[in-house]
Amino acid sequence: MAIIAGYFAGETYGLLGPQMAATIIEEHTPYECIVIAVDRGDDKTLLKKALSDYFVAHEPVVGFSTLGGRQDLIDLAKELKQEGALTILAGPQADTDFRGEKEWRSYPHRFPGLSSSFSFALHGPAEQIVPFLKEPRPTLPAGPGFLLTAEKGVILSNAKKPWDEGFLTRVRWGNLFRLDQGMLTNHPVTTAQVLQQIGCPHASRPRQIEIDYPVSMQKGKKQRVQLLLRGCSFCDVAIDKGFHGVLDREKVLAQISGLPEADDGRKIAFELINENPLPGLPHILTQAGERDLRLSQVNLTMRADWLVQGEKQLREALAIARKMRIRILLSSVGFESFDDEILKNLHKGSTVETNLLAVRLMRRLKELFPFQWAYSKAEGAVHGFIHPTPWDTKETAAHIGKAMDMYRLASDILPNRSVPLIIHHASSLGEWIREVETREKVRFERYGSVIGWWEEAMVKPD
Ligand code: B12
Ligand code: SF4
């Protein structure tokens, strides 16, 4: 079996989800399983040839994961299916992307889903596929987590199993391959991921909120859409995983212990997957030291408010890191904006004031721990800044511009290029834009699984 995942040329990071799935498959089924990281530039004809060399006479079973809407990979899946391979869509958003956008059959402009490109989909934990792959002649329909296309295109969907920590501790980091001169070549991973939390605590409770209409559609008074949502309004992690809690610390240490070592004998750098990692960080570092796990670098991806709240533990962690000669890289803080109206519409749950407190803290810590602490774009961090958005006005631009000037944000905090707001069809903003469409009798173009919100994407009735 092979799992194909999207990748960027020149990168050397691991792909935790697909690589963990391949590990589970190899350890619990008769299948050998590798992950092939495919970048947009890779020649798909050569890739197909390499796949047929890999499968030899075996029936090809090809999983696809974290495609990020890549049409080239969706087309490849369809071709392989037509040529007789079993193609499986799995990983985050596999269910919503296989099924398609809400009520797409009644609204033909909506995203119709990817069910025609894949034999079936699996959403949720990888171990759900084990019984299916253990059968000598796998037959459909199968158990929990499976989505299948039945007669007349009706999609059958089984509820997924809950996450089981027992399956989340082992990853064979050596199972990642790239296409190199027509051959599948082992691709060494230099930054891995360690899972400490599934989903996000900000997405744990539903909340009733109001989101403004796009500025271009406001007619005089402010119009809003009421939504019941979990987490940030643009976030599909919040929809895909919600919040499933924190892993036991021993399970986190087991993952750290399983990381590959670099030439200097230290564990390679890893990202701690946890939006709120500071409360447990000093303990993890101390325990790693006591167990003689020689770490090199821990990358943190987190929210600004939890950074500010966790200052005490962060200072503690940095003091431990100094003794252990470890670097802590704050690789991404989800600031998203420096305007309160925009932050409110993104339902970020934090304010400009909190973002600026976080910036001050990041800089202060650099003075105190120059060798242990890294946070700036020059040091490899890419902080979240969403722009443009549907709520941009002269006022929001002035607020953002003022914060940028006063706090010199462009020098170390803001990425060289901002990311425009992306509305995945299954995110809460997907609900918002569909409601705007219905009320205003307009439609917005779909770009695969993404909904356009900008003026050029809006089509008015004739
Ligand atoms: C850690 C992380 C990363 C890491 C590692 C990537 C990875 N794929 O593991 C890094 C920092 C490298 C990264 C980068 C990017 N990421 Co990222 N990342 C995440 C994050 C936060 C956690 C993933 C994770 O480790 N989950 C824990 C594991 C255990 O869960 P899992 O991934 O769902 O995998 C389990 C199952 O789904 C299943 N499974 C997964 N694949 C397969 C395949 C088969 C065949 C089977 C049977 C099962 C199976 O098995 C796993 C174990 O049970 C997710 C959001 C999220 N919470 O899921 C985004 C997410 C995966 N990333 C995403 C994106 C878009 C990106 C980037 C493109 C962002 C960018 N613009 O640069 C890049 C590029 C990634 C790439 N492919 O090259 C999207 C993917 C959207 C999609 N459905 O395609 C996600 C879902 C976030 C989002 N909502 O936008 N990311
Ligand atoms: S964007 Fe980040 S903070 Fe917001 S819900 Fe998603 S994971 Fe949580």
XYZ file of C-alpha atoms and ligand atoms in Angstrom:
561
model
C 0.000 0.000 0.000
C 1.119 3.599 -0.572
C -0.254 6.849 0.887
C 0.096 9.925 -1.309
C 0.238 13.291 0.475
C 0.739 16.855 -0.729
C 4.175 18.383 -0.077
C 6.340 21.363 -0.981
C 9.592 20.923 -2.946
C 12.729 21.516 -0.899
C 11.021 20.786 2.448
C 12.220 18.156 4.910
C 9.445 18.112 7.520
C 7.572 14.979 8.451
C 3.913 14.314 7.749
C 2.692 13.060 11.101
C -0.861 12.034 10.118
C -0.020 10.010 6.964
C 3.221 8.623 8.449
C 1.421 7.491 11.599
C -1.325 5.901 9.473
C 1.310 4.000 7.425
C 2.943 2.806 10.661
C -0.396 1.533 12.021
C -1.143 -0.247 8.732
C 2.259 -1.967 8.626
C 2.114 -3.001 12.264
C -1.448 -4.343 12.239
C -2.094 -5.689 8.742
C -0.187 -7.840 6.227
C 0.408 -4.713 4.055
C 3.727 -2.926 3.632
C 2.909 0.813 3.542
C 4.960 3.872 2.543
C 4.071 7.580 2.312
C 4.886 9.376 -0.931
C 5.176 13.159 -0.545
C 4.212 14.720 -3.877
C 4.859 18.315 -4.837
C 3.011 20.161 -7.604
C 6.011 19.970 -9.933
C 6.407 16.186 -9.720
C 5.778 14.436 -13.048
C 2.599 12.380 -12.578
C 3.449 9.994 -15.445
C 6.760 9.158 -13.769
C 4.948 8.836 -10.456
C 2.499 6.326 -11.935
C 5.398 4.340 -13.386
C 7.161 4.365 -9.987
C 3.923 3.208 -8.349
C 3.552 0.307 -10.757
C 7.206 -0.690 -10.065
C 6.429 -0.535 -6.337
C 3.272 -2.642 -6.529
C 4.704 -5.156 -9.052
C 1.959 -7.804 -9.319
C 0.039 -6.792 -6.173
C -3.342 -5.090 -6.370
C -2.554 -1.367 -5.945
C -4.076 0.139 -2.805
C -3.420 3.880 -2.751
C -4.454 6.134 0.135
C -4.594 9.926 -0.292
C -4.218 12.282 2.657
C -3.932 16.028 3.393
C -4.375 16.925 -0.270
C -5.147 20.550 0.613
C -7.551 20.674 -2.340
C -4.773 19.878 -4.876
C -6.501 19.211 -8.207
C -3.440 17.417 -9.667
C -3.648 14.807 -6.889
C -7.425 14.499 -7.156
C -7.011 13.865 -10.914
C -4.295 11.297 -10.195
C -6.616 9.469 -7.771
C -9.336 9.358 -10.410
C -6.957 7.997 -13.071
C -5.606 5.318 -10.735
C -9.151 4.304 -9.795
C -10.155 4.048 -13.463
C -7.082 1.894 -14.087
C -8.154 -0.556 -11.383
C -6.461 0.653 -8.200
C -8.319 0.869 -4.901
C -8.127 4.566 -3.983
C -8.920 5.804 -0.484
C -9.436 9.396 0.648
C -8.409 9.718 4.322
C -6.937 12.203 6.807
C -8.408 15.533 7.986
C -11.652 16.581 6.206
C -11.865 13.283 4.295
C -15.572 13.016 5.195
C -16.638 16.536 4.263
C -14.520 16.562 1.100
C -15.766 13.139 -0.048
C -19.425 14.012 0.648
C -19.265 17.502 -0.821
C -20.792 20.777 0.272
C -24.076 20.887 2.156
C -27.096 20.413 -0.174
C -24.951 20.581 -3.322
C -27.508 18.543 -5.249
C -30.072 21.345 -4.842
C -27.471 24.051 -5.538
C -25.413 23.007 -8.563
C -22.807 25.738 -8.068
C -21.742 24.188 -4.756
C -18.736 21.841 -4.375
C -19.986 18.342 -5.339
C -17.340 16.440 -3.374
C -14.690 13.994 -4.453
C -16.628 10.726 -4.285
C -16.158 9.993 -7.996
C -12.340 10.060 -7.666
C -12.049 7.571 -4.832
C -13.213 3.992 -4.188
C -14.203 5.085 -0.675
C -13.209 7.452 2.139
C -12.231 6.909 5.739
C -12.607 9.630 8.322
C -11.073 9.570 11.788
C -8.407 7.281 13.241
C -6.301 5.132 10.892
C -6.834 1.895 12.839
C -10.404 1.737 11.524
C -8.984 0.435 8.234
C -7.241 -2.532 9.890
C -10.118 -5.085 9.781
C -10.751 -4.189 6.110
C -7.108 -4.722 5.106
C -6.865 -7.931 7.109
C -9.552 -9.635 5.051
C -8.012 -11.809 2.335
C -10.380 -10.222 -0.231
C -11.483 -6.883 1.139
C -15.178 -6.261 0.623
C -17.286 -3.140 0.962
C -19.242 -1.783 2.824
C -17.038 -1.894 5.878
C -17.055 -0.634 9.484
C -16.724 2.612 11.460
C -15.372 5.699 9.701
C -16.104 4.444 6.153
C -17.917 6.556 3.539
C -19.106 4.804 0.392
C -20.983 5.710 -2.742
C -24.083 3.531 -3.047
C -26.659 3.356 -5.846
C -27.757 6.617 -7.516
C -24.721 8.354 -6.003
C -26.110 8.240 -2.460
C -23.271 8.464 0.042
C -23.374 6.113 3.009
C -21.397 7.241 6.001
C -20.543 5.353 9.190
C -19.774 7.220 12.414
C -16.075 7.208 13.272
C -14.492 5.547 16.291
C -13.101 7.754 19.041
C -9.316 8.397 19.043
C -7.434 5.682 20.908
C -4.179 6.862 22.550
C -2.750 3.353 22.190
C -2.354 3.927 18.450
C -0.935 7.451 18.701
C 2.522 6.826 20.101
C 4.435 5.209 17.267
C 5.603 6.666 13.956
C 8.153 5.096 11.606
C 9.734 8.344 10.490
C 11.741 6.513 7.822
C 8.637 5.691 5.746
C 8.540 8.969 3.769
C 9.485 8.837 0.078
C 9.837 11.363 -2.760
C 10.012 10.904 -6.491
C 13.602 11.459 -7.595
C 14.561 10.917 -11.247
C 11.639 8.566 -11.688
C 12.447 6.485 -8.597
C 10.840 6.428 -5.169
C 13.642 7.589 -2.887
C 13.687 7.675 0.903
C 13.243 11.261 2.089
C 14.920 12.042 5.438
C 12.820 14.038 7.876
C 14.626 16.791 9.804
C 11.626 18.279 11.638
C 9.016 15.929 13.032
C 5.815 16.363 15.020
C 4.835 15.091 18.452
C 1.138 14.904 19.188
C 0.091 16.228 22.578
C -3.453 17.332 21.924
C -6.112 16.258 19.450
C -8.075 19.207 18.130
C -8.214 22.536 19.936
C -9.642 23.619 23.320
C -11.041 26.788 21.692
C -13.285 24.433 19.709
C -14.545 22.523 22.749
C -17.749 24.505 23.368
C -20.339 25.707 20.835
C -21.104 29.421 20.933
C -23.771 31.571 19.375
C -22.150 34.529 17.594
C -22.916 37.102 14.911
C -20.711 37.647 11.868
C -20.892 40.799 9.762
C -21.871 40.702 6.104
C -18.990 41.270 3.668
C -18.310 45.012 3.572
C -19.091 45.098 -0.157
C -22.671 43.943 0.621
C -23.449 46.149 3.628
C -26.314 48.459 2.741
C -26.207 51.370 5.171
C -26.876 49.648 8.502
C -24.760 46.716 9.668
C -26.174 43.366 8.632
C -25.108 40.198 10.377
C -25.561 36.431 10.261
C -26.130 34.462 13.465
C -24.079 31.276 13.749
C -23.615 28.488 16.232
C -19.947 27.559 15.965
C -16.971 25.967 17.657
C -13.528 27.563 17.538
C -12.367 30.142 15.025
C -14.883 30.749 12.241
C -12.365 29.962 9.442
C -10.912 26.857 11.081
C -11.658 23.439 9.680
C -9.607 21.706 12.411
C -12.350 22.891 14.741
C -14.893 21.115 12.518
C -12.751 18.049 11.725
C -11.441 17.255 15.188
C -13.279 19.509 17.655
C -11.469 18.919 20.922
C -10.572 15.416 22.037
C -8.329 16.349 24.932
C -4.684 16.088 25.842
C -2.621 12.905 25.579
C -1.146 11.343 28.685
C 2.397 12.736 29.256
C 3.944 9.262 29.090
C 2.509 8.917 25.569
C 4.109 12.226 24.610
C 7.480 11.110 26.015
C 7.162 7.789 24.177
C 6.782 9.719 20.903
C 9.829 11.889 21.729
C 11.830 8.787 22.512
C 10.912 7.349 19.091
C 12.191 10.381 17.126
C 15.198 9.874 14.851
C 18.567 11.287 15.891
C 20.651 13.721 13.866
C 24.391 13.208 13.246
C 25.230 14.865 16.580
C 23.244 12.168 18.412
C 20.441 14.534 19.395
C 16.769 14.056 18.575
C 15.731 16.018 15.499
C 13.656 19.191 16.023
C 9.967 18.558 16.555
C 6.752 20.561 16.639
C 4.613 19.924 19.685
C 1.063 19.630 18.336
C -0.812 21.531 21.036
C -2.440 24.963 20.803
C -1.818 25.428 24.557
C 1.535 23.724 25.198
C 3.019 25.887 27.976
C 1.377 24.356 31.087
C 3.007 20.960 30.434
C 6.248 22.099 28.763
C 8.573 22.376 31.816
C 7.569 18.871 32.916
C 8.165 17.376 29.471
C 11.613 18.958 29.183
C 12.586 17.858 32.699
C 11.360 14.321 32.118
C 13.149 14.129 28.761
C 16.375 15.187 30.505
C 15.932 12.633 33.283
C 15.440 9.909 30.673
C 18.535 10.957 28.790
C 16.591 11.964 25.695
C 18.929 14.511 24.119
C 16.680 17.092 22.467
C 17.745 19.813 20.032
C 14.727 22.027 19.351
C 11.047 22.213 20.250
C 8.743 24.194 17.946
C 5.548 25.689 19.380
C 2.442 26.660 17.410
C -0.029 28.465 19.612
C -2.556 31.182 20.323
C -1.521 34.649 21.525
C -3.753 34.550 24.624
C -2.351 31.255 25.868
C 1.171 32.542 25.250
C 0.501 35.549 27.476
C -1.218 33.424 30.132
C 1.618 30.886 30.136
C 4.483 33.367 30.661
C 5.506 31.860 34.021
C 5.741 28.306 32.663
C 7.495 29.532 29.534
C 10.202 31.244 31.578
C 10.548 28.055 33.597
C 10.818 25.988 30.391
C 13.436 28.368 28.961
C 15.544 28.103 32.134
C 15.441 24.293 31.788
C 16.206 24.585 28.063
C 19.284 26.690 28.901
C 20.639 23.916 31.120
C 19.851 21.269 28.497
C 21.167 23.371 25.553
C 17.823 23.195 23.764
C 16.253 25.849 21.530
C 12.566 26.689 21.769
C 11.230 28.151 18.524
C 7.852 29.841 18.676
C 7.201 28.801 15.090
C 3.706 30.202 14.740
C 1.361 32.378 16.785
C -2.116 32.743 15.306
C -2.395 36.546 15.533
C -4.572 36.605 12.382
C -5.244 40.361 12.596
C -4.506 43.596 14.451
C -8.060 44.914 14.158
C -10.690 43.995 16.769
C -13.650 43.944 14.331
C -11.843 41.439 12.107
C -10.770 39.326 15.099
C -14.412 39.278 16.216
C -15.615 38.101 12.806
C -12.915 35.409 12.802
C -14.167 34.434 16.274
C -10.529 34.281 17.314
C -11.478 34.752 20.958
C -8.622 37.210 21.535
C -8.089 40.930 20.984
C -5.512 43.289 19.494
C -4.446 44.153 23.050
C -3.652 40.473 23.736
C -1.794 40.156 20.435
C 0.373 43.152 21.327
C 1.044 41.815 24.835
C 2.201 38.605 23.167
C 4.513 40.549 20.811
C 6.069 42.402 23.759
C 6.591 39.135 25.636
C 8.185 37.454 22.616
C 10.694 40.283 22.272
C 11.407 40.574 26.020
C 12.198 36.874 26.253
C 14.707 37.218 23.408
C 16.711 39.640 25.560
C 16.605 37.260 28.523
C 17.214 33.979 26.654
C 18.989 34.958 23.406
C 20.260 31.444 22.636
C 17.282 29.402 23.842
C 14.410 31.501 22.549
C 13.574 32.125 18.896
C 10.395 33.792 17.702
C 11.126 36.027 14.691
C 10.620 35.460 10.983
C 14.411 35.666 10.530
C 14.665 32.655 12.858
C 12.145 30.602 10.867
C 8.828 31.558 12.475
C 5.749 32.100 10.292
C 3.088 33.801 12.385
C -0.560 33.831 11.328
C -1.777 37.012 9.617
C -4.957 36.751 7.549
C -5.351 39.503 4.952
C -7.367 40.403 2.911
C -10.687 39.558 4.533
C -14.315 40.359 3.578
C -14.430 42.913 6.413
C -11.588 45.197 5.309
C -12.437 48.919 5.439
C -10.483 52.162 5.658
C -10.891 51.954 9.453
C -9.582 48.389 9.759
C -6.660 49.276 7.472
C -5.892 52.292 9.685
C -5.974 50.169 12.858
C -3.700 47.512 11.363
C -1.361 50.138 9.881
C -1.134 51.929 13.236
C -0.229 48.700 15.091
C 2.313 47.839 12.398
C 4.013 51.231 12.679
C 3.878 51.656 16.439
C 5.114 48.147 17.159
C 7.375 47.727 14.097
C 5.579 44.453 13.381
C 7.036 44.080 9.885
C 10.577 43.786 11.259
C 10.205 40.483 13.093
C 6.547 39.439 13.507
C 4.603 39.710 10.274
C 5.329 37.209 7.524
C 6.588 38.622 4.211
C 3.263 37.689 2.650
C -0.097 37.543 4.427
C -2.522 34.688 3.707
C -5.907 35.713 2.297
C -8.956 34.434 4.151
C -9.688 30.933 2.856
C -13.222 29.618 3.357
C -13.289 25.816 3.270
C -16.831 24.720 2.460
C -17.162 22.820 5.749
C -15.907 25.620 8.023
C -18.275 27.847 9.993
C -17.681 30.650 7.494
C -19.035 28.242 4.861
C -22.384 28.395 6.732
C -22.076 32.174 6.909
C -21.499 32.687 3.198
C -24.292 30.250 2.229
C -26.691 32.265 4.414
C -25.546 35.502 2.716
C -26.125 33.819 -0.669
C -29.659 32.777 0.286
C -30.670 36.117 1.774
C -29.184 38.271 -0.980
C -29.997 35.912 -3.877
C -26.421 35.878 -5.142
C -23.900 33.102 -5.489
C -20.192 32.923 -4.880
C -17.879 30.907 -7.118
C -16.454 27.650 -5.793
C -12.772 26.861 -6.381
C -12.791 23.140 -5.590
C -13.527 22.831 -1.873
C -12.955 26.558 -1.268
C -15.663 29.242 -1.510
C -14.687 32.587 -3.055
C -15.850 35.587 -0.988
C -14.280 38.466 -2.943
C -16.330 40.713 -5.241
C -15.144 39.080 -8.490
C -16.338 35.707 -7.155
C -19.883 37.024 -6.633
C -22.424 36.239 -9.357
C -25.725 38.175 -9.317
C -28.870 36.708 -10.900
C -29.581 37.893 -14.472
C 0.763 19.036 12.351
C 0.186 19.659 11.101
C 1.061 19.971 10.107
C 2.497 19.538 10.137
C 2.559 18.069 9.652
C 1.605 17.754 8.516
C 0.836 16.437 8.589
N 0.150 16.171 7.532
O 0.856 15.664 9.505
C 3.166 20.580 9.221
C 3.669 21.736 10.078
C 4.302 20.065 8.376
C 1.966 21.050 8.403
C 2.098 21.738 7.242
C 1.019 22.033 6.427
N -0.272 21.818 6.694
Co -0.889 21.052 8.327
N -1.639 20.444 9.872
C -1.170 19.909 10.950
C -2.282 19.693 11.949
C -2.309 20.898 12.880
C -2.220 18.444 12.784
C -2.078 17.169 11.981
C -1.796 16.081 12.910
O -0.675 15.820 13.218
N -2.822 15.435 13.421
C -2.704 14.339 14.315
C -2.907 13.048 13.551
C -2.843 11.868 14.477
O -4.208 13.147 12.984
P -4.476 13.191 11.420
O -3.514 14.061 10.750
O -5.898 13.421 11.211
O -4.110 11.670 11.016
C -4.818 10.565 11.531
C -6.015 10.176 10.659
O -6.606 11.238 9.971
C -5.499 9.109 9.791
N -4.960 9.363 8.479
C -4.250 10.384 8.019
N -3.857 10.145 6.774
C -4.300 8.915 6.424
C -4.175 8.168 5.261
C -4.754 6.894 5.204
C -4.621 6.090 3.968
C -5.474 6.378 6.318
C -6.107 5.067 6.244
C -5.600 7.150 7.479
C -5.010 8.394 7.515
O -4.446 8.524 10.514
C -3.869 9.403 11.457
C -3.745 8.607 12.749
O -4.977 8.114 13.162
C -3.507 19.611 10.978
C -4.794 20.010 11.605
C -5.388 18.860 12.371
N -5.616 19.085 13.637
O -5.597 17.786 11.827
C -3.072 20.507 9.839
C -3.497 20.152 8.427
C -3.280 18.684 8.207
N -2.563 20.912 7.624
C -3.112 21.405 6.560
C -2.436 22.206 5.628
C -3.278 22.859 4.550
C -1.066 22.356 5.717
C -0.197 23.171 4.770
C -0.518 23.037 3.288
C -0.251 24.612 5.225
C 0.525 25.556 4.360
N -0.230 26.339 3.625
O 1.715 25.560 4.372
C 1.223 22.636 5.075
C 1.665 21.593 4.062
C 1.534 20.184 4.533
C 2.047 19.233 3.544
N 1.306 18.196 3.277
O 3.090 19.441 2.981
C -4.564 21.069 6.464
C -4.827 19.961 5.438
C -6.120 20.196 4.711
C -6.481 18.954 3.938
N -7.472 18.227 4.351
O -5.865 18.652 2.987
C -4.888 20.694 7.949
C -6.020 19.719 8.129
C -5.199 22.020 8.681
C -6.348 22.756 8.070
N -7.516 22.517 8.515
O -6.178 23.531 7.185
N 0.806 20.695 8.993
S -7.514 28.312 14.295
Fe -6.213 27.500 15.937
S -7.081 28.453 17.798
Fe -8.646 28.635 16.224
S -9.960 26.837 16.525
Fe -8.449 26.360 14.918
S -6.797 25.333 15.990
Fe -8.023 26.421 17.560
